[in-house]
Tab-separated table of C-alpha atoms in Angstrom:
chain	number	residue	atom	x	y	z
P	1	MET	CA	-25.415	-8.626	2.762
P	2	GLY	CA	-26.799	-10.309	-0.687
P	3	PRO	CA	-24.291	-12.739	-2.404
P	4	GLU	CA	-26.489	-15.777	-3.400
P	5	ARG	CA	-23.352	-18.562	-2.763
P	6	ALA	CA	-20.712	-18.588	-0.438
P	7	SER	CA	-16.874	-19.879	0.082
P	8	LEU	CA	-14.216	-20.900	2.410
P	9	ALA	CA	-10.434	-21.007	2.494
P	10	GLY	CA	-7.235	-20.255	3.983
P	11	ALA	CA	-3.746	-20.658	3.937
P	12	ASP	CA	-0.468	-18.827	2.458
P	13	ALA	CA	-1.164	-16.615	-0.553
P	14	LEU	CA	-0.216	-18.882	-3.235
P	15	LEU	CA	-2.064	-21.725	-2.199
P	16	THR	CA	-5.188	-19.638	-0.720
P	17	ALA	CA	-5.093	-18.144	-5.473
P	18	ARG	CA	-5.012	-21.579	-6.450
P	19	VAL	CA	-7.638	-22.552	-3.875
P	20	LEU	CA	-10.119	-20.100	-5.291
P	21	ALA	CA	-8.453	-20.328	-9.032
P	22	ALA	CA	-9.837	-23.455	-8.408
P	23	ALA	CA	-13.011	-22.709	-6.793
P	24	ILE	CA	-13.930	-20.386	-9.498
P	25	LYS	CA	-13.074	-21.409	-12.786
P	26	GLN	CA	-16.307	-23.623	-11.465
P	27	GLU	CA	-18.378	-21.024	-11.839
P	28	GLU	CA	-17.290	-19.558	-15.208
P	29	PRO	CA	-17.545	-16.056	-14.286
P	30	ASP	CA	-17.422	-13.153	-16.191
P	31	LEU	CA	-16.154	-10.451	-13.423
P	32	VAL	CA	-14.294	-11.639	-10.175
P	33	ILE	CA	-14.276	-8.895	-7.115
P	34	CYS	CA	-11.900	-8.024	-4.189
P	35	ALA	CA	-10.412	-6.320	-1.830
P	36	THR	CA	-7.472	-4.948	-2.283
P	37	GLU	CA	-5.784	-6.841	0.711
P	38	SER	CA	-6.959	-8.652	4.328
P	39	TYR	CA	-5.439	-6.538	7.208
P	40	ASP	CA	-3.894	-9.731	8.910
P	41	GLY	CA	-1.264	-10.138	6.407
P	42	SER	CA	-1.771	-7.134	3.965
P	43	THR	CA	-0.295	-8.827	1.840
P	44	GLY	CA	-2.090	-7.934	-1.448
P	45	MET	CA	-0.497	-10.915	-3.228
P	46	VAL	CA	-3.921	-12.672	-3.278
P	47	PRO	CA	-5.407	-11.240	-6.535
P	48	PRO	CA	-2.974	-10.200	-9.186
P	49	MET	CA	-1.939	-14.640	-7.858
P	50	LEU	CA	-5.930	-14.883	-8.734
P	51	ALA	CA	-5.612	-13.220	-12.029
P	52	GLU	CA	-2.689	-14.710	-13.759
P	53	LEU	CA	-4.180	-18.105	-12.896
P	54	LEU	CA	-7.028	-17.690	-14.071
P	55	GLY	CA	-5.892	-16.047	-17.228
P	56	PHE	CA	-7.680	-12.564	-16.343
P	57	PRO	CA	-6.074	-9.234	-17.237
P	58	GLN	CA	-6.493	-7.187	-13.663
P	59	LEU	CA	-8.100	-3.908	-12.849
P	60	THR	CA	-7.085	-3.008	-9.398
P	61	PHE	CA	-7.454	-0.566	-6.817
P	62	ALA	CA	-10.351	0.931	-8.004
P	63	LYS	CA	-12.880	3.503	-6.433
P	64	LYS	CA	-14.914	3.461	-9.208
P	65	VAL	CA	-16.634	0.510	-11.778
P	66	GLU	CA	-18.966	0.687	-14.790
P	67	VAL	CA	-19.519	-2.601	-16.989
P	68	ASP	CA	-20.945	-2.227	-20.312
P	69	GLY	CA	-21.782	-5.082	-22.001
P	70	SER	CA	-18.669	-6.814	-21.874
P	71	THR	CA	-16.484	-3.858	-21.438
P	72	VAL	CA	-15.216	-2.873	-17.451
P	73	LYS	CA	-14.027	0.377	-16.695
P	74	VAL	CA	-12.384	1.113	-12.998
P	75	HIS	CA	-10.776	4.267	-12.084
P	76	ARG	CA	-7.516	3.325	-10.782
P	77	GLN	CA	-6.660	5.591	-6.945
P	78	THR	CA	-3.061	5.269	-7.342
P	79	ALA	CA	-0.430	8.068	-5.789
P	80	ASP	CA	-1.161	11.114	-7.235
P	81	GLY	CA	-4.995	10.684	-8.599
P	82	TYR	CA	-6.594	8.052	-10.523
P	83	GLN	CA	-6.659	6.585	-13.824
P	84	VAL	CA	-8.768	5.288	-16.232
P	85	VAL	CA	-7.848	1.332	-17.139
P	86	GLU	CA	-10.092	-0.800	-19.248
P	87	ALA	CA	-10.243	-4.228	-20.332
P	88	SER	CA	-13.126	-6.976	-21.511
P	89	THR	CA	-14.254	-9.622	-19.457
P	90	PRO	CA	-13.963	-12.221	-17.657
P	91	ALA	CA	-11.927	-9.727	-15.576
P	92	LEU	CA	-10.478	-9.827	-11.687
P	93	ILE	CA	-11.298	-6.173	-10.294
P	94	THR	CA	-9.659	-4.844	-6.675
P	95	VAL	CA	-12.069	-2.589	-5.198
P	96	THR	CA	-10.189	0.270	-2.444
P	97	ALA	CA	-12.442	0.527	0.848
P	98	ALA	CA	-13.867	3.898	-0.219
P	99	ILE	CA	-15.877	2.802	-2.632
P	100	ALA	CA	-19.003	1.909	-0.961
P	101	GLU	CA	-20.966	1.836	2.324
P	102	PRO	CA	-21.484	-1.798	3.323
P	103	ARG	CA	-24.924	-2.066	3.437
P	104	TYR	CA	-26.132	-3.096	7.073
P	105	ALA	CA	-27.800	-6.681	6.516
P	106	SER	CA	-31.479	-6.476	7.063
P	107	LEU	CA	-33.655	-9.145	9.557
P	108	LYS	CA	-35.102	-10.176	6.287
P	109	GLY	CA	-31.706	-9.989	4.492
P	110	ILE	CA	-30.408	-11.981	7.835
P	111	MET	CA	-33.814	-15.169	8.093
P	112	ALA	CA	-33.011	-15.644	4.032
P	113	ALA	CA	-29.065	-16.238	4.853
P	114	ARG	CA	-30.084	-19.270	6.844
P	115	SER	CA	-31.317	-21.284	4.098
P	116	LYS	CA	-29.002	-19.832	1.521
P	117	GLU	CA	-26.335	-22.656	0.683
P	118	ILE	CA	-22.657	-22.034	2.091
P	119	LYS	CA	-20.554	-24.957	-0.025
P	120	GLN	CA	-17.524	-26.498	2.448
P	121	VAL	CA	-15.206	-28.612	-0.248
P	122	ALA	CA	-11.349	-29.752	0.358
P	123	ALA	CA	-9.294	-28.470	-1.660
P	124	SER	CA	-8.663	-31.785	-2.733
P	125	GLU	CA	-12.263	-32.087	-4.641
P	126	LEU	CA	-10.740	-28.875	-6.056
P	127	GLY	CA	-8.090	-30.219	-7.436
P	128	VAL	CA	-4.822	-27.694	-5.400
P	129	GLU	CA	-2.206	-30.209	-3.876
P	130	LYS	CA	-1.616	-28.723	-0.558
P	131	GLY	CA	2.783	-29.461	-1.556
P	132	GLN	CA	4.848	-27.548	1.054
P	133	PRO	CA	4.098	-24.489	1.439
P	134	ALA	CA	5.789	-21.387	-0.373
P	135	GLU	CA	6.338	-19.447	2.656
P	136	THR	CA	6.364	-20.974	6.890
P	137	ILE	CA	6.607	-18.226	10.056
P	138	GLU	CA	9.147	-18.817	12.049
P	139	GLY	CA	7.882	-16.453	15.157
P	140	VAL	CA	6.300	-13.241	15.636
P	141	VAL	CA	6.737	-10.328	18.245
P	142	GLU	CA	5.500	-8.001	19.641
P	143	ALA	CA	6.272	-5.189	17.651
P	144	GLU	CA	8.754	-2.343	18.737
P	145	ALA	CA	6.847	0.338	20.783
P	146	ARG	CA	8.280	4.317	21.078
P	147	LYS	CA	8.476	5.572	24.837
P	148	ALA	CA	6.248	7.979	25.317
P	149	GLY	CA	7.120	11.480	25.749
P	150	GLU	CA	5.406	14.129	27.659
P	151	VAL	CA	1.922	14.233	27.304
P	152	ILE	CA	0.415	18.694	28.683
P	153	GLU	CA	-2.756	19.962	28.806
P	154	ASP	CA	-3.373	22.540	27.126
P	155	ASP	CA	-3.626	25.465	29.434
P	156	GLY	CA	-2.539	28.426	26.517
P	157	SER	CA	1.117	27.303	26.558
P	158	ALA	CA	0.799	24.183	24.690
P	159	VAL	CA	2.011	26.111	21.658
P	160	GLU	CA	4.996	27.736	23.523
P	161	LYS	CA	6.124	24.367	23.866
P	162	ILE	CA	5.352	23.304	20.646
P	163	VAL	CA	7.821	26.057	19.309
P	164	GLN	CA	10.210	24.814	21.312
P	165	VAL	CA	10.131	21.509	20.032
P	166	LEU	CA	10.966	22.077	16.668
P	167	ALA	CA	13.092	24.380	16.650
P	168	ALA	CA	14.907	22.244	18.852
P	169	ALA	CA	14.392	19.509	16.038
P	170	LYS	CA	16.146	22.041	13.693
P	171	VAL	CA	12.878	22.506	11.943
P	172	LEU	CA	12.435	25.862	12.813
I	1	MET	CA	14.798	-4.100	-13.534
I	2	ALA	CA	13.682	-0.619	-15.178
I	3	LEU	CA	10.504	-0.318	-17.085
I	4	GLY	CA	8.694	2.194	-19.464
I	5	ALA	CA	9.496	5.848	-20.176
I	6	GLY	CA	12.288	7.429	-18.257
I	7	ALA	CA	13.821	3.497	-17.413
I	8	LYS	CA	16.969	4.593	-18.748
I	9	THR	CA	17.338	7.563	-16.450
I	10	ALA	CA	16.604	5.695	-13.548
I	11	ALA	CA	18.866	2.933	-14.225
I	12	SER	CA	21.631	5.615	-14.474
I	13	THR	CA	20.033	6.443	-10.649
I	14	LEU	CA	19.916	3.006	-9.369
I	15	GLY	CA	24.222	2.635	-10.881
I	16	LYS	CA	24.690	5.635	-8.161
I	17	HIS	CA	22.442	3.529	-5.854
I	18	GLY	CA	25.026	0.288	-6.266
I	19	ALA	CA	23.421	-1.858	-8.793
I	20	LYS	CA	25.581	-4.187	-11.416
I	21	VAL	CA	23.209	-4.298	-13.806
I	22	VAL	CA	20.287	-2.474	-15.144
I	23	HIS	CA	18.390	-4.283	-17.432
I	24	VAL	CA	15.616	-1.620	-19.037
I	25	SER	CA	12.870	-1.443	-21.606
I	26	GLU	CA	11.171	1.964	-22.159
I	27	ASP	CA	8.313	0.226	-24.454
I	28	SER	CA	5.017	1.920	-23.938
I	29	ALA	CA	3.467	-1.352	-23.600
I	30	PHE	CA	4.865	-1.135	-20.028
I	31	ASP	CA	3.410	2.193	-19.353
I	32	ASP	CA	0.036	1.700	-21.029
I	33	TYR	CA	-1.315	-2.070	-19.306
I	34	VAL	CA	-1.193	-2.766	-15.964
I	35	ALA	CA	0.486	-5.989	-14.404
I	36	GLU	CA	0.755	-8.594	-17.549
I	37	PRO	CA	4.148	-6.583	-19.603
I	38	ALA	CA	6.206	-6.542	-16.822
I	39	THR	CA	5.622	-10.059	-15.874
I	40	ASP	CA	6.292	-11.537	-19.606
I	41	ALA	CA	9.556	-8.981	-19.182
I	42	LEU	CA	11.052	-10.773	-15.560
I	43	ALA	CA	9.546	-13.773	-16.438
I	44	SER	CA	11.541	-13.661	-19.502
I	45	LEU	CA	14.565	-12.977	-18.138
I	46	TYR	CA	14.699	-14.873	-14.316
I	47	GLU	CA	14.579	-17.727	-17.130
I	48	LYS	CA	18.338	-16.643	-19.046
I	49	GLU	CA	19.690	-15.222	-14.904
I	50	LYS	CA	17.765	-17.995	-12.753
I	51	PRO	CA	18.901	-15.618	-10.263
I	52	ASP	CA	17.541	-16.750	-6.399
I	53	LEU	CA	15.794	-13.617	-4.971
I	54	ILE	CA	13.886	-11.256	-6.881
I	55	LEU	CA	13.199	-7.654	-5.208
I	56	PHE	CA	10.560	-5.084	-5.737
I	57	GLY	CA	9.596	-1.979	-3.960
I	58	PHE	CA	6.626	-2.594	-2.421
I	59	THR	CA	4.085	-0.106	-4.477
I	60	PRO	CA	0.812	-0.725	-5.955
I	61	ASP	CA	1.963	-0.884	-9.566
I	62	SER	CA	5.049	-3.976	-8.681
I	63	ARG	CA	3.103	-5.835	-6.096
I	64	GLU	CA	1.243	-6.273	-9.398
I	65	VAL	CA	3.486	-7.993	-10.643
I	66	ALA	CA	5.105	-9.414	-7.915
I	67	GLY	CA	1.815	-11.426	-7.714
I	68	ARG	CA	1.526	-12.406	-11.513
I	69	LEU	CA	4.928	-13.307	-11.604
I	70	ALA	CA	4.709	-15.223	-8.179
I	71	ALA	CA	2.170	-17.585	-9.154
I	72	ARG	CA	3.465	-18.222	-12.731
I	73	LEU	CA	6.858	-18.969	-10.952
I	74	GLY	CA	5.189	-21.014	-8.090
I	75	ALA	CA	7.623	-18.628	-6.162
I	76	GLY	CA	7.495	-18.183	-2.530
I	77	LEU	CA	6.904	-14.578	-1.850
I	78	ILE	CA	7.067	-12.077	1.101
I	79	SER	CA	4.907	-9.361	0.742
I	80	ASN	CA	5.311	-5.599	2.543
I	81	ALA	CA	8.523	-7.104	4.497
I	82	LEU	CA	10.489	-4.290	6.256
I	83	ASP	CA	14.348	-6.681	5.726
I	84	VAL	CA	15.372	-9.506	4.188
I	85	VAL	CA	18.719	-11.776	5.354
I	86	ALA	CA	19.700	-14.957	3.395
I	87	LYS	CA	19.525	-17.801	5.838
I	88	ASP	CA	19.537	-21.452	5.801
I	89	GLY	CA	19.290	-21.727	1.882
I	90	GLY	CA	17.117	-20.098	1.489
I	91	PHE	CA	15.356	-15.673	3.098
I	92	VAL	CA	13.511	-14.699	5.951
I	93	ALA	CA	12.613	-11.970	6.393
I	94	GLN	CA	10.504	-9.797	9.217
I	95	VAL	CA	6.524	-8.246	8.351
I	96	PRO	CA	4.700	-6.497	9.830
I	97	TYR	CA	1.548	-8.164	10.893
I	98	PHE	CA	-2.095	-6.982	12.385
I	99	GLY	CA	-1.298	-3.312	11.404
I	100	GLY	CA	2.316	-3.449	12.963
I	101	ALA	CA	1.123	-4.426	16.186
I	102	LYS	CA	3.226	-7.716	15.721
I	103	VAL	CA	5.981	-8.257	13.875
I	104	ALA	CA	6.416	-11.954	12.181
I	105	SER	CA	9.616	-13.669	10.780
I	106	MET	CA	8.727	-15.433	7.520
I	107	LYS	CA	10.840	-17.489	5.996
I	108	ALA	CA	10.659	-18.130	1.423
I	109	ASN	CA	11.462	-21.797	1.041
I	110	GLY	CA	11.664	-21.997	-2.372
I	111	LYS	CA	14.146	-20.672	-4.705
I	112	PRO	CA	12.965	-18.018	-6.405
I	113	ALA	CA	12.126	-15.909	-3.742
I	114	ILE	CA	10.366	-12.805	-4.409
I	115	VAL	CA	10.549	-10.449	-1.106
I	116	LEU	CA	8.628	-6.505	-1.993
I	117	ILE	CA	10.422	-4.429	0.496
I	118	ARG	CA	8.048	-1.581	2.433
I	119	PRO	CA	8.875	1.882	1.038
I	120	LYS	CA	11.421	3.601	4.110
I	121	SER	CA	12.802	0.259	4.924
I	122	PHE	CA	15.853	1.472	4.741
I	123	GLU	CA	18.274	4.935	4.234
I	124	ALA	CA	18.803	5.056	0.573
I	125	SER	CA	22.769	5.764	0.273
I	126	ALA	CA	23.966	6.982	-3.389
I	127	LYS	CA	27.922	4.937	-3.581
I	128	GLY	CA	28.644	6.886	-6.797
I	129	GLY	CA	28.624	3.618	-9.270
I	130	THR	CA	28.006	3.715	-12.883
I	131	ALA	CA	25.750	1.280	-14.125
I	132	GLU	CA	25.841	-1.640	-16.813
I	133	VAL	CA	22.753	-0.632	-18.744
I	134	LYS	CA	21.139	-3.652	-20.879
I	135	GLN	CA	18.836	-4.165	-23.580
I	136	LEU	CA	16.114	-6.136	-22.408
I	137	ASP	CA	15.095	-8.193	-25.368
I	138	VAL	CA	11.036	-8.332	-24.824
I	139	LYS	CA	8.500	-8.217	-27.115
I	140	VAL	CA	5.056	-7.312	-25.253
I	141	GLY	CA	2.128	-9.864	-27.006
I	142	ASP	CA	-0.893	-8.892	-28.019
I	143	GLY	CA	-2.077	-12.025	-25.257
I	144	SER	CA	-0.851	-9.585	-22.331
I	145	LYS	CA	-2.180	-5.571	-23.428
I	146	ARG	CA	-5.556	-6.350	-21.826
I	147	ALA	CA	-5.992	-3.883	-18.885
I	148	HIS	CA	-5.825	-0.649	-20.871
I	149	ILE	CA	-5.158	2.403	-19.210
I	150	ALA	CA	-6.627	4.933	-20.800
I	151	GLU	CA	-6.335	7.486	-19.156
I	152	ARG	CA	-4.692	9.672	-16.096
I	153	VAL	CA	-6.178	12.047	-14.064
I	154	VAL	CA	-3.163	14.181	-11.272
I	155	GLU	CA	-5.553	15.393	-8.670
I	156	ALA	CA	-2.829	15.602	-5.755
I	157	SER	CA	-0.906	19.408	-6.283
I	158	GLU	CA	1.058	19.551	-3.366
I	159	LYS	CA	4.066	21.429	-3.292
I	160	VAL	CA	6.328	19.123	-1.247
I	161	LYS	CA	5.706	15.943	-1.615
I	162	LEU	CA	3.942	14.104	1.293
I	163	GLU	CA	7.105	11.318	1.356
I	164	GLU	CA	10.180	14.107	0.893
I	165	ALA	CA	8.874	16.110	3.631
I	166	ARG	CA	10.474	17.047	6.628
I	167	ILE	CA	7.896	18.044	8.620
I	168	VAL	CA	4.392	16.355	8.135
I	169	ILE	CA	1.451	17.548	9.110
I	170	SER	CA	-1.474	15.242	9.097
I	171	GLY	CA	-5.405	15.251	10.298
I	172	GLY	CA	-7.522	13.069	11.078
I	173	ARG	CA	-11.650	12.731	12.403
I	174	GLY	CA	-10.414	15.520	15.130
I	175	MET	CA	-10.196	17.961	12.698
I	176	GLY	CA	-14.111	18.412	12.041
I	177	GLY	CA	-14.633	17.929	8.657
I	178	PRO	CA	-13.192	18.664	5.676
I	179	GLN	CA	-13.428	22.449	5.810
I	180	ASN	CA	-10.723	22.943	8.637
I	181	PHE	CA	-7.417	20.742	6.174
I	182	PRO	CA	-7.117	24.365	4.979
I	183	LEU	CA	-5.967	25.021	8.426
I	184	LEU	CA	-3.623	22.669	8.221
I	185	GLU	CA	-2.452	23.228	5.087
I	186	GLU	CA	-1.495	26.758	6.346
I	187	LEU	CA	0.794	25.687	9.480
I	188	ALA	CA	2.479	23.494	6.691
I	189	ASN	CA	3.199	25.930	4.392
I	190	ALA	CA	4.796	28.354	7.596
I	191	LEU	CA	7.037	25.192	8.333
I	192	GLY	CA	7.682	24.165	4.315
I	193	GLY	CA	6.293	21.049	5.092
I	194	ALA	CA	2.772	18.490	3.453
I	195	VAL	CA	0.692	17.193	4.669
I	196	GLY	CA	-0.563	13.701	5.099
I	197	ALA	CA	-4.161	11.990	6.882
I	198	SER	CA	-5.600	9.222	8.118
I	199	ARG	CA	-7.739	6.381	6.752
I	200	ALA	CA	-10.312	7.385	8.122
I	201	VAL	CA	-11.090	10.905	6.575
I	202	VAL	CA	-10.243	9.755	3.116
I	203	ASP	CA	-12.797	7.364	3.238
I	204	ALA	CA	-14.976	9.582	4.200
I	205	GLY	CA	-14.157	11.549	1.687
I	206	TRP	CA	-13.029	14.786	3.654
I	207	VAL	CA	-9.108	14.911	1.295
I	208	PRO	CA	-7.703	12.585	-1.769
I	209	TYR	CA	-5.992	8.886	-1.706
I	210	SER	CA	-2.640	10.706	-2.361
I	211	MET	CA	-3.120	12.080	1.337
I	212	GLN	CA	-3.634	9.153	3.554
I	213	VAL	CA	-0.567	7.711	5.373
I	214	GLY	CA	-0.175	4.616	7.054
I	215	GLN	CA	-0.886	0.296	6.108
I	216	THR	CA	-2.402	1.093	2.925
I	217	GLY	CA	-1.515	5.040	2.462
I	218	LYS	CA	2.128	5.938	2.350
I	219	SER	CA	5.017	5.688	4.648
I	220	VAL	CA	6.927	8.343	5.836
I	221	ARG	CA	9.622	8.861	7.511
I	222	PRO	CA	10.253	13.332	8.541
I	223	GLY	CA	12.314	14.777	11.484
I	224	VAL	CA	8.941	15.925	12.207
I	225	TYR	CA	5.334	14.663	12.253
I	226	ILE	CA	2.402	16.635	14.336
I	227	ALA	CA	-0.606	14.301	14.247
I	228	VAL	CA	-3.360	16.539	14.530
I	229	GLY	CA	-7.093	14.338	15.691
I	230	ILE	CA	-6.060	11.136	14.983
I	231	SER	CA	-5.849	8.691	17.885
I	232	GLY	CA	-3.203	6.943	16.896
I	233	ALA	CA	-4.961	3.270	15.735
I	234	MET	CA	-2.009	0.942	13.778
I	235	GLN	CA	-3.077	1.578	10.617
I	236	HIS	CA	-2.063	5.019	10.643
I	237	THR	CA	0.498	3.917	13.102
I	238	VAL	CA	3.083	1.291	10.718
I	239	GLY	CA	3.376	4.599	8.901
I	240	MET	CA	5.234	7.386	10.479
I	241	LYS	CA	5.522	5.678	13.266
I	242	THR	CA	9.896	5.630	12.384
I	243	SER	CA	9.325	9.854	12.230
I	244	LYS	CA	12.033	11.242	14.330
I	245	ILE	CA	10.290	13.540	16.453
I	246	ILE	CA	5.949	12.805	16.622
I	247	ILE	CA	3.672	15.393	18.112
I	248	ALA	CA	0.407	14.930	18.391
I	249	ILE	CA	-2.867	17.193	19.382
I	250	ASN	CA	-5.713	15.614	19.978
I	251	LYS	CA	-8.640	16.538	22.795
I	252	ASP	CA	-8.413	12.760	24.712
I	253	ALA	CA	-5.620	12.503	26.370
I	254	GLU	CA	-5.771	8.389	26.759
I	255	ALA	CA	-5.967	8.189	22.784
I	256	PRO	CA	-3.104	5.165	21.592
I	257	ILE	CA	-0.780	8.704	19.489
I	258	MET	CA	-0.119	10.344	22.597
I	259	LYS	CA	1.784	7.138	24.115
I	260	MET	CA	4.129	7.414	21.147
I	261	ALA	CA	4.596	11.071	21.047
I	262	ASP	CA	7.395	12.994	22.072
I	263	LEU	CA	4.999	15.581	22.656
I	264	GLY	CA	0.995	14.790	23.472
I	265	VAL	CA	-1.094	17.868	23.975
I	266	VAL	CA	-4.272	17.543	25.168
I	267	GLY	CA	-6.581	20.066	23.396
I	268	ASP	CA	-8.855	21.486	20.981
I	269	ALA	CA	-6.833	21.298	17.393
I	270	LEU	CA	-8.832	24.652	15.844
I	271	LYS	CA	-7.616	26.438	18.693
I	272	ILE	CA	-4.140	24.717	18.362
I	273	VAL	CA	-3.421	24.813	15.162
I	274	PRO	CA	-3.878	28.330	13.736
I	275	ALA	CA	-2.042	29.652	16.633
I	276	LEU	CA	0.774	27.812	16.275
I	277	THR	CA	0.615	28.925	13.030
I	278	ALA	CA	1.253	32.377	13.691
I	279	ALA	CA	3.952	31.608	16.605
I	280	VAL	CA	5.950	30.161	13.123
I	281	LYS	CA	5.319	33.096	11.643
I	282	ALA	CA	6.190	35.242	13.753
I	283	LYS	CA	9.514	33.377	14.632
I	284	LYS	CA	10.472	33.278	11.208
I	285	ASN	CA	9.253	36.185	10.619
I	286	GLY	CA	11.393	37.949	13.619
């Protein structure tokens, strides 16, 4: 899809951020681009931790990004609209899923990717001590499921049935 | 701690809900710059008070501050938690994983522990107390005034707030397109409710993000939730499954939402919703 190089990492949020910060520092970037959160843990914590460790300002939840020289400007999504947020680079931004459709990997791109460098580095090579994890998972259980209720085919009587449920719930 | 414009008013509300001491500062830097000024204020208060536990709401602004603070203090952090209890000298919280399919029990090992609680995890209960308000002695340095909020644009013009509505009517892909969302608004108006949406239709640009219900959107807990044309991905249901009554309207009888709805209606949403609006109006007027 386009990146020149890729690196791999994996751990709790703070250790992830420490490893990423150490690796990113070596690249001296103007702009670090993250997603808002991962799908598994959904903690959303790595980007602000990374910004703090790099000493960068953070411009987050961007649904639009403009870079003009050493100024980065984003439209930061909020609960009721958006904010225009500006900072000087170097900076870290997080972008929402709505910012762009990922382009399809072309056959040419897939072929070219094979020859691109993927650096595997040990945390210790980056000078990151693993130490005691900040958090540990004690157990994982299936989320409590709601019980299924009644399912009806709409044969013209569905509206009446919904009205009855609304009345019983005292919202009508 | 309450920071920015309205902090003192917030302190009084917090007092009514059980807070004993609220540290406030109405310095405009907290409203004008992202995360860094608030991180400075919290870090400096932490040094003075040395609490074992620092709690935040899992809201967009708070989580940014919490992340920076955890990195600065080297603290253990549990995000997106449903609760928190003290256990074996640390803190344990229940956290939804994989969009709510699983629940992990997570322990923060060090002190301080930072825990972010998902909105609507607890009912807010006003006990009627008064908090002691302490003025925060913190000067925000220029070094933390970097990510500047230059402008605020309000797009939502909702009459009823989604999070506070007694009835929420949400639409998904099954609505066919943005041109059909007014059908949901008409029903919401008739019922005095608010309109929400699935992530799919927000990402597709049909409706603004302010309407999104789910993991990456708002969490709601209304008396009645009506899911129209929403299949019921975990991503969505984690934000609405504690609703008291769930009604689903979907053309697919096998959609996951049907397995959690109190009433599932298999049919054409574009016919059922207008008919329902008419029936609600008739009942109210009759």
